Tab-separated table of C-alpha atoms in Angstrom:
chain	number	residue	atom	x	y	z
A	1	MET	CA	55.697	170.602	162.311
A	2	LYS	CA	58.421	168.931	164.500
A	3	VAL	CA	60.497	166.634	162.419
A	4	ALA	CA	63.291	164.155	163.597
A	5	LEU	CA	65.656	162.387	161.360
A	6	VAL	CA	67.339	158.683	161.662
A	7	TYR	CA	70.449	157.349	160.316
A	8	ASP	CA	72.376	154.333	161.001
A	9	ARG	CA	75.802	155.741	161.613
A	10	VAL	CA	77.633	159.193	161.113
A	11	ASN	CA	81.124	158.261	160.280
A	12	LYS	CA	81.444	158.236	156.430
A	13	TRP	CA	80.966	160.320	153.403
A	14	GLY	CA	78.833	159.251	150.046
A	15	GLY	CA	75.422	159.131	148.477
A	16	ALA	CA	73.325	158.772	151.726
A	17	GLU	CA	75.074	161.690	153.371
A	18	ARG	CA	74.221	164.004	150.291
A	19	VAL	CA	70.541	162.845	151.000
A	20	LEU	CA	70.702	163.903	154.639
A	21	LEU	CA	72.519	167.530	154.258
A	22	ALA	CA	69.611	168.276	151.408
A	23	LEU	CA	67.119	167.396	154.200
A	24	HIS	CA	68.367	169.763	156.365
A	25	GLU	CA	68.317	171.954	153.851
A	26	LEU	CA	64.373	171.305	154.162
A	27	PHE	CA	64.360	170.310	157.866
A	28	PRO	CA	67.233	172.613	159.326
A	29	GLN	CA	65.868	172.283	162.814
A	30	ALA	CA	65.615	168.860	162.846
A	31	PRO	CA	68.003	166.998	165.124
A	32	LEU	CA	69.835	163.626	163.673
A	33	TYR	CA	69.911	160.598	165.769
A	34	THR	CA	72.294	157.858	164.879
A	35	SER	CA	73.789	154.834	166.606
A	36	VAL	CA	77.181	156.257	166.284
A	37	TYR	CA	79.149	159.354	165.160
A	38	HIS	CA	82.650	159.832	164.283
A	39	HIS	CA	83.678	163.498	164.481
A	40	GLY	CA	86.968	162.898	162.226
A	41	ARG	CA	85.636	160.521	159.442
A	42	ALA	CA	82.464	163.116	159.264
A	43	PRO	CA	82.901	166.667	158.619
A	44	TRP	CA	79.704	167.303	157.164
A	45	ALA	CA	77.791	166.609	160.061
A	46	SER	CA	78.680	169.582	162.060
A	47	VAL	CA	75.736	171.022	160.956
A	48	PHE	CA	73.204	168.593	162.606
A	49	ASP	CA	72.536	168.535	166.750
A	50	ILE	CA	73.860	164.846	166.736
A	51	ARG	CA	71.813	162.463	169.182
A	52	THR	CA	73.728	159.370	169.819
A	53	SER	CA	72.449	155.788	170.998
A	54	PHE	CA	74.240	154.343	174.100
A	55	LEU	CA	76.877	152.163	171.643
A	56	GLN	CA	78.837	156.047	171.173
A	57	ASN	CA	80.976	154.814	174.155
A	58	PHE	CA	81.343	151.201	173.336
A	59	PRO	CA	85.250	150.132	172.339
A	60	PHE	CA	86.200	150.643	168.497
A	61	ALA	CA	81.834	151.273	168.052
A	62	LYS	CA	82.976	154.701	166.271
A	63	ASP	CA	85.458	153.642	164.017
A	64	SER	CA	84.159	149.717	163.767
A	65	HIS	CA	80.285	149.077	164.067
A	66	GLU	CA	80.465	146.054	162.489
A	67	LEU	CA	81.698	144.676	165.843
A	68	TYR	CA	78.381	145.016	167.079
A	69	PRO	CA	75.563	143.940	164.403
A	70	LEU	CA	73.324	141.917	167.182
A	71	LEU	CA	73.101	145.904	169.892
A	72	MET	CA	72.100	148.201	166.512
A	73	PRO	CA	68.371	146.866	167.284
A	74	ALA	CA	68.236	147.977	170.707
A	75	ALA	CA	70.290	151.095	169.973
A	76	PHE	CA	67.886	152.562	167.543
A	77	GLU	CA	64.695	151.204	169.758
A	78	SER	CA	66.157	152.570	172.832
A	79	PHE	CA	65.257	156.160	171.426
A	80	THR	CA	61.796	158.435	172.227
A	81	PHE	CA	60.214	160.194	169.361
A	82	ALA	CA	57.231	160.793	171.226
A	83	ASP	CA	57.889	165.119	170.623
A	84	TYR	CA	57.670	164.430	167.216
A	85	ASP	CA	55.257	164.835	164.933
A	86	LEU	CA	57.409	163.172	161.784
A	87	VAL	CA	60.538	160.695	162.110
A	88	ILE	CA	62.153	160.168	158.353
A	89	SER	CA	64.453	157.408	158.711
A	90	VAL	CA	67.303	157.112	155.889
A	91	THR	CA	68.693	153.824	156.180
A	92	SER	CA	69.786	150.787	154.603
A	93	GLU	CA	70.194	148.722	157.776
A	94	ALA	CA	68.758	149.187	161.579
A	95	ALA	CA	67.249	152.793	161.840
A	96	LYS	CA	64.010	151.770	159.954
A	97	GLY	CA	63.722	149.942	163.295
A	98	VAL	CA	62.873	153.007	165.375
A	99	ILE	CA	59.512	152.917	167.676
A	100	THR	CA	57.277	156.077	167.102
A	101	LYS	CA	53.758	156.434	169.059
A	102	PRO	CA	50.588	156.235	166.703
A	103	GLY	CA	50.503	159.911	166.784
A	104	THR	CA	54.078	160.229	164.807
A	105	MET	CA	54.246	159.486	161.393
A	106	HIS	CA	57.566	157.500	160.162
A	107	ILE	CA	58.462	157.688	156.846
A	108	CYS	CA	61.580	155.396	155.742
A	109	TYR	CA	63.927	156.703	152.858
A	110	CYS	CA	65.126	153.773	152.053
A	111	LEU	CA	68.565	152.994	150.185
A	112	THR	CA	68.592	149.195	150.365
A	113	PRO	CA	66.653	146.514	152.309
A	114	THR	CA	69.688	145.269	154.540
A	115	ARG	CA	72.039	144.007	152.022
A	116	TYR	CA	74.269	141.671	153.830
A	117	LEU	CA	70.798	140.143	155.333
A	118	TRP	CA	68.834	139.591	151.697
A	119	SER	CA	69.796	141.241	148.485
A	120	GLY	CA	73.989	140.855	149.164
A	121	ARG	CA	74.195	138.049	151.892
A	122	SER	CA	76.487	135.741	149.458
A	123	GLU	CA	79.006	138.532	148.510
A	124	TYR	CA	79.330	139.306	152.482
A	125	PHE	CA	79.648	135.902	153.584
A	126	SER	CA	81.341	133.908	150.131
A	127	ASN	CA	83.298	131.977	152.698
A	128	PRO	CA	81.503	128.607	153.830
A	129	ILE	CA	82.530	128.854	157.507
A	130	LEU	CA	82.504	132.242	158.333
A	131	SER	CA	78.967	131.884	156.456
A	132	PHE	CA	78.154	128.299	159.083
A	133	LEU	CA	79.179	130.438	162.020
A	134	ALA	CA	77.252	133.516	161.211
A	135	THR	CA	74.156	131.543	160.528
A	136	PRO	CA	72.308	131.883	164.461
A	137	ALA	CA	73.137	135.923	164.577
A	138	ILE	CA	72.148	136.238	160.654
A	139	ASN	CA	68.750	134.158	161.448
A	140	TYR	CA	67.719	136.764	164.578
A	141	LEU	CA	68.583	139.864	162.937
A	142	LYS	CA	66.198	138.690	159.831
A	143	LYS	CA	63.586	138.505	162.376
A	144	TRP	CA	64.207	141.428	163.789
A	145	ASP	CA	64.724	143.109	160.056
A	146	LEU	CA	61.352	141.532	159.175
A	147	VAL	CA	60.135	143.090	162.582
A	148	ALA	CA	61.429	146.444	162.195
A	149	ALA	CA	60.267	147.214	158.041
A	150	SER	CA	56.967	146.699	159.045
A	151	ARG	CA	57.013	149.909	161.554
A	152	PRO	CA	57.121	152.532	158.956
A	153	ASP	CA	54.132	154.224	157.660
A	154	HIS	CA	56.007	154.649	154.083
A	155	TYR	CA	58.602	154.131	152.391
A	156	ILE	CA	60.648	156.011	149.507
A	157	ALA	CA	62.920	154.124	147.251
A	158	ILE	CA	65.813	155.667	145.674
A	159	SER	CA	65.578	153.016	142.555
A	160	ARG	CA	63.194	151.020	140.873
A	161	GLU	CA	65.759	148.252	141.951
A	162	VAL	CA	65.209	149.202	145.624
A	163	LYS	CA	61.488	149.696	145.077
A	164	ALA	CA	61.126	145.725	144.291
A	165	ARG	CA	63.673	144.846	146.685
A	166	LEU	CA	60.978	146.300	149.178
A	167	HIS	CA	58.541	144.453	147.879
A	168	ASN	CA	60.601	141.394	147.371
A	169	PHE	CA	61.900	140.939	150.847
A	170	TYR	CA	59.381	143.539	152.973
A	171	ARG	CA	56.501	143.354	151.003
A	172	ARG	CA	55.994	147.160	151.419
A	173	ASP	CA	55.375	149.189	148.558
A	174	SER	CA	57.047	152.430	148.079
A	175	THR	CA	57.316	155.744	145.835
A	176	ILE	CA	60.615	156.110	144.122
A	177	ILE	CA	62.451	159.719	145.154
A	178	HIS	CA	65.870	159.383	143.424
A	179	PRO	CA	68.900	160.874	145.757
A	180	PRO	CA	70.544	164.081	144.785
A	181	VAL	CA	73.262	164.424	142.574
A	182	GLU	CA	76.008	167.094	142.864
A	183	LEU	CA	75.983	168.526	138.881
A	184	TYR	CA	79.296	171.299	139.056
A	185	ALA	CA	76.360	173.355	136.592
A	186	GLY	CA	78.880	176.412	136.223
A	187	ILE	CA	81.392	174.005	134.487
A	188	PRO	CA	81.350	174.440	130.421
A	189	LEU	CA	80.450	171.451	128.658
A	190	LYS	CA	83.708	169.963	126.677
A	191	LYS	CA	82.010	169.903	122.965
A	192	THR	CA	83.991	167.018	121.826
A	193	ALA	CA	84.717	162.988	122.861
A	194	GLY	CA	87.245	163.102	125.279
A	195	ASP	CA	90.643	160.735	124.974
A	196	TYR	CA	89.828	157.860	127.292
A	197	TYR	CA	87.311	155.486	129.468
A	198	LEU	CA	87.277	156.244	132.998
A	199	VAL	CA	85.722	153.984	136.015
A	200	VAL	CA	85.007	155.920	139.184
A	201	SER	CA	84.700	153.143	141.374
A	202	ARG	CA	85.441	151.242	144.913
A	203	LEU	CA	87.530	148.405	144.164
A	204	VAL	CA	85.820	145.590	145.373
A	205	PRO	CA	84.333	142.568	143.787
A	206	TYR	CA	80.829	142.874	143.368
A	207	LYS	CA	81.495	146.619	141.536
A	208	ARG	CA	82.805	144.234	138.453
A	209	VAL	CA	86.196	146.720	137.830
A	210	ASP	CA	87.913	143.620	135.990
A	211	LEU	CA	85.060	143.736	133.255
A	212	ALA	CA	86.065	147.415	132.321
A	213	ILE	CA	89.553	146.762	132.633
A	214	LYS	CA	89.502	143.248	130.358
A	215	ALA	CA	87.198	144.913	127.731
A	216	CYS	CA	89.868	147.557	127.323
A	217	ASN	CA	92.612	145.043	127.162
A	218	LYS	CA	91.262	143.420	124.259
A	219	LEU	CA	89.900	146.886	122.451
A	220	GLY	CA	93.233	148.190	123.291
A	221	LEU	CA	91.414	151.551	124.715
A	222	PRO	CA	93.094	154.169	127.139
A	223	LEU	CA	91.272	153.236	130.620
A	224	LYS	CA	91.657	155.162	133.874
A	225	VAL	CA	90.704	153.978	136.907
A	226	VAL	CA	89.741	156.603	140.121
A	227	GLY	CA	89.012	154.650	143.384
A	228	THR	CA	90.897	151.953	145.874
A	229	GLY	CA	89.655	149.050	148.067
A	230	ASN	CA	90.449	145.229	148.359
A	231	GLU	CA	90.371	143.889	144.782
A	232	GLU	CA	93.260	146.759	143.681
A	233	GLU	CA	96.206	144.386	143.866
A	234	ARG	CA	94.581	141.483	141.637
A	235	LEU	CA	93.287	144.612	139.254
A	236	ARG	CA	96.753	145.753	138.614
A	237	GLU	CA	97.841	142.160	137.712
A	238	MET	CA	95.219	141.461	134.963
A	239	ALA	CA	95.549	145.435	133.649
A	240	GLY	CA	97.529	146.172	130.155
A	241	PRO	CA	99.573	148.775	129.216
A	242	THR	CA	96.516	151.291	128.274
A	243	VAL	CA	95.116	150.563	131.719
A	244	GLU	CA	95.993	153.582	134.589
A	245	PHE	CA	95.014	153.248	138.334
A	246	ILE	CA	94.393	157.315	139.361
A	247	GLY	CA	93.962	155.800	143.545
A	248	SER	CA	92.062	158.377	145.497
A	249	ILE	CA	91.789	162.246	143.828
A	250	SER	CA	90.480	165.363	145.037
A	251	ASP	CA	87.267	166.781	143.908
A	252	GLU	CA	89.036	169.324	141.123
A	253	GLY	CA	91.020	166.454	140.250
A	254	LEU	CA	87.966	164.255	139.648
A	255	ILE	CA	86.066	167.098	137.691
A	256	LYS	CA	89.156	167.282	134.983
A	257	LEU	CA	88.977	163.209	134.310
A	258	TYR	CA	85.219	163.578	133.713
A	259	GLN	CA	85.805	166.741	131.551
A	260	HIS	CA	88.246	164.536	129.519
A	261	ALA	CA	87.044	161.431	129.443
A	262	LYS	CA	85.298	159.861	126.607
A	263	ALA	CA	82.746	157.525	128.696
A	264	LEU	CA	82.244	156.091	132.026
A	265	ILE	CA	82.511	152.722	132.257
A	266	PHE	CA	79.473	151.274	134.746
A	267	PRO	CA	79.786	147.640	134.966
A	268	GLY	CA	78.208	146.770	138.373
A	269	LEU	CA	74.779	146.252	139.528
A	270	GLU	CA	74.202	149.082	142.058
A	271	ASP	CA	71.485	150.352	143.932
A	272	PHE	CA	71.359	153.447	142.049
A	273	GLY	CA	74.876	154.948	141.247
A	274	ILE	CA	75.358	158.481	141.683
A	275	VAL	CA	78.625	158.502	139.313
A	276	MET	CA	76.511	157.636	136.314
A	277	ALA	CA	74.607	160.794	136.770
A	278	GLU	CA	77.523	162.950	137.948
A	279	SER	CA	79.431	161.706	134.283
A	280	LEU	CA	75.877	162.605	132.577
A	281	GLY	CA	76.536	166.219	134.170
A	282	PHE	CA	79.762	166.642	132.675
A	283	GLY	CA	78.091	165.757	129.154
A	284	LYS	CA	79.792	162.191	129.515
A	285	PRO	CA	77.775	159.213	128.094
A	286	VAL	CA	77.370	156.167	130.692
A	287	ILE	CA	78.185	152.322	129.476
A	288	ALA	CA	76.409	150.512	132.173
A	289	PHE	CA	75.142	147.186	133.027
A	290	ASP	CA	71.378	147.184	132.253
A	291	ARG	CA	70.341	146.337	136.243
A	292	GLY	CA	70.118	148.176	139.043
A	293	GLY	CA	70.076	152.258	138.892
A	294	ALA	CA	71.340	152.073	135.654
A	295	ARG	CA	67.703	151.634	134.215
A	296	ASP	CA	66.795	155.025	136.084
A	297	ILE	CA	69.476	157.283	135.212
A	298	VAL	CA	70.654	156.031	131.164
A	299	GLU	CA	68.533	156.108	128.533
A	300	ASP	CA	69.965	153.765	125.862
A	301	GLY	CA	71.243	155.284	122.885
A	302	ARG	CA	70.244	158.414	124.296
A	303	SER	CA	72.753	159.606	127.073
A	304	GLY	CA	74.473	156.422	127.176
A	305	ILE	CA	74.744	152.305	126.141
A	306	LEU	CA	73.393	149.576	128.537
A	307	PHE	CA	74.444	146.185	127.818
A	308	THR	CA	71.968	143.010	129.262
A	309	SER	CA	74.899	140.388	129.558
A	310	GLN	CA	77.790	141.029	132.795
A	311	ASN	CA	80.793	139.286	131.133
A	312	VAL	CA	83.668	140.835	128.722
A	313	THR	CA	81.983	140.219	124.826
A	314	ALA	CA	78.941	142.622	126.008
A	315	LEU	CA	80.974	145.199	127.400
A	316	ILE	CA	82.632	145.149	124.211
A	317	GLU	CA	80.067	145.333	122.017
A	318	ALA	CA	78.333	148.346	124.403
A	319	ILE	CA	82.201	150.152	123.661
A	320	LEU	CA	81.564	149.843	120.096
A	321	ARG	CA	78.276	150.497	119.779
A	322	SER	CA	78.888	153.457	121.508
A	323	GLN	CA	81.385	154.746	119.620
A	324	LYS	CA	79.408	154.901	116.227
A	325	ILE	CA	76.850	157.272	118.280
A	326	ASP	CA	77.750	161.083	118.577
A	327	PHE	CA	76.401	161.990	122.251
A	328	ASN	CA	74.914	165.647	122.226
A	329	PRO	CA	76.447	166.903	125.786
A	330	LYS	CA	73.629	169.304	126.387
A	331	THR	CA	70.961	166.367	126.150
A	332	LEU	CA	73.613	164.470	128.695
A	333	ARG	CA	73.344	167.619	131.286
A	334	ARG	CA	69.703	168.025	130.810
A	335	ARG	CA	69.244	164.295	131.693
A	336	ALA	CA	71.574	164.787	135.074
A	337	GLU	CA	69.072	167.573	136.144
A	338	PHE	CA	66.636	165.656	136.270
A	339	PHE	CA	68.865	163.956	139.395
A	340	GLY	CA	70.103	167.515	140.639
A	341	LYS	CA	69.441	168.274	144.787
A	342	ASP	CA	67.229	171.039	143.795
A	343	GLN	CA	64.587	167.905	142.171
A	344	PHE	CA	65.011	165.982	144.831
A	345	LYS	CA	63.869	168.925	147.434
A	346	ASN	CA	60.884	169.633	145.264
A	347	LYS	CA	59.795	165.922	144.825
A	348	PHE	CA	60.286	165.621	148.813
A	349	SER	CA	58.707	168.665	149.870
A	350	ARG	CA	55.732	167.694	148.144
A	351	TYR	CA	55.886	164.085	148.829
A	352	ILE	CA	55.391	165.465	152.663
A	353	LYS	CA	52.797	167.679	151.802
A	354	GLU	CA	50.462	165.066	150.430
A	355	ILE	CA	51.150	162.368	152.936
A	356	CYS	CA	51.129	164.303	155.801
A	357	LYS	CA	48.179	166.620	155.271
A	358	SER	CA	46.490	164.980	158.436
A	359	ILE	CA	49.537	166.609	160.203
A	360	LYS	CA	48.970	170.365	161.947
């Protein structure tokens, strides 16, 4: 069976890129089609045979693909997949819009329906003037996105949240296969609770790191914040003496922070939220807002605490509740193993075999 992979753009590192590397292990001969490829920003992609669109040669496209949103549909429609039996698109935007012939199966691994068009439009266009000016382009892209969403033969969603969005926005059913998580299984578990609470996040508004800072300010609890972003200055101004900003950190440094933390605080709404599963892998419970991927990852009272209102009072109550529970690190790690790479590969392989029985 001849397979091709498709991804929106190859110019960063994150959860979707881990999915691609796991798929590469399943289909090592599959080329990777994408709009643009930035060699310097994506060294992980050197294992792939990468095939880019015409946008690769456009000015600044590799660094700032946001300059060409109206050309993304044409970029992915320009690819030809006549020689392939199976196309797997991994996407949160336009890659699902590739065109395949009837003899080629197209499975979309959906990270989320295009966020700036649907679930997150208010976040991307909070400025009313920008929203007004962008309306014609947004209307065009929404129409194309709905057409593109009809093209895959089957959908896989990364969480229950994304499954619901696929149904709400695209009227498409899907199967859930959670993305793979790096578990660091060889690292020993700490038997005692740590000394501080931890946030690992980009510092942008929708992550709601401000809730964690305000809650720890009021409780006088130590909090370490890992990450950078355009909210950093504002967050630093509101932080009390018990809050420490770490900024960017190496993998080794992050491992040590996880090992010595009391719990991870995750106050935002995320499509999945890999850091929650990572924290469980280190035997550390998660205190998370009860929406999005947290509902897939955190079992309330067993692997963490879920709070139902996205405000400081609810988070404080969740932190205090967590302090009354003696979480078992081994139980937490077993929960994390449900999201490991081997689990992902096994589930994906079984799914492909079931769906593609007709492919010789």
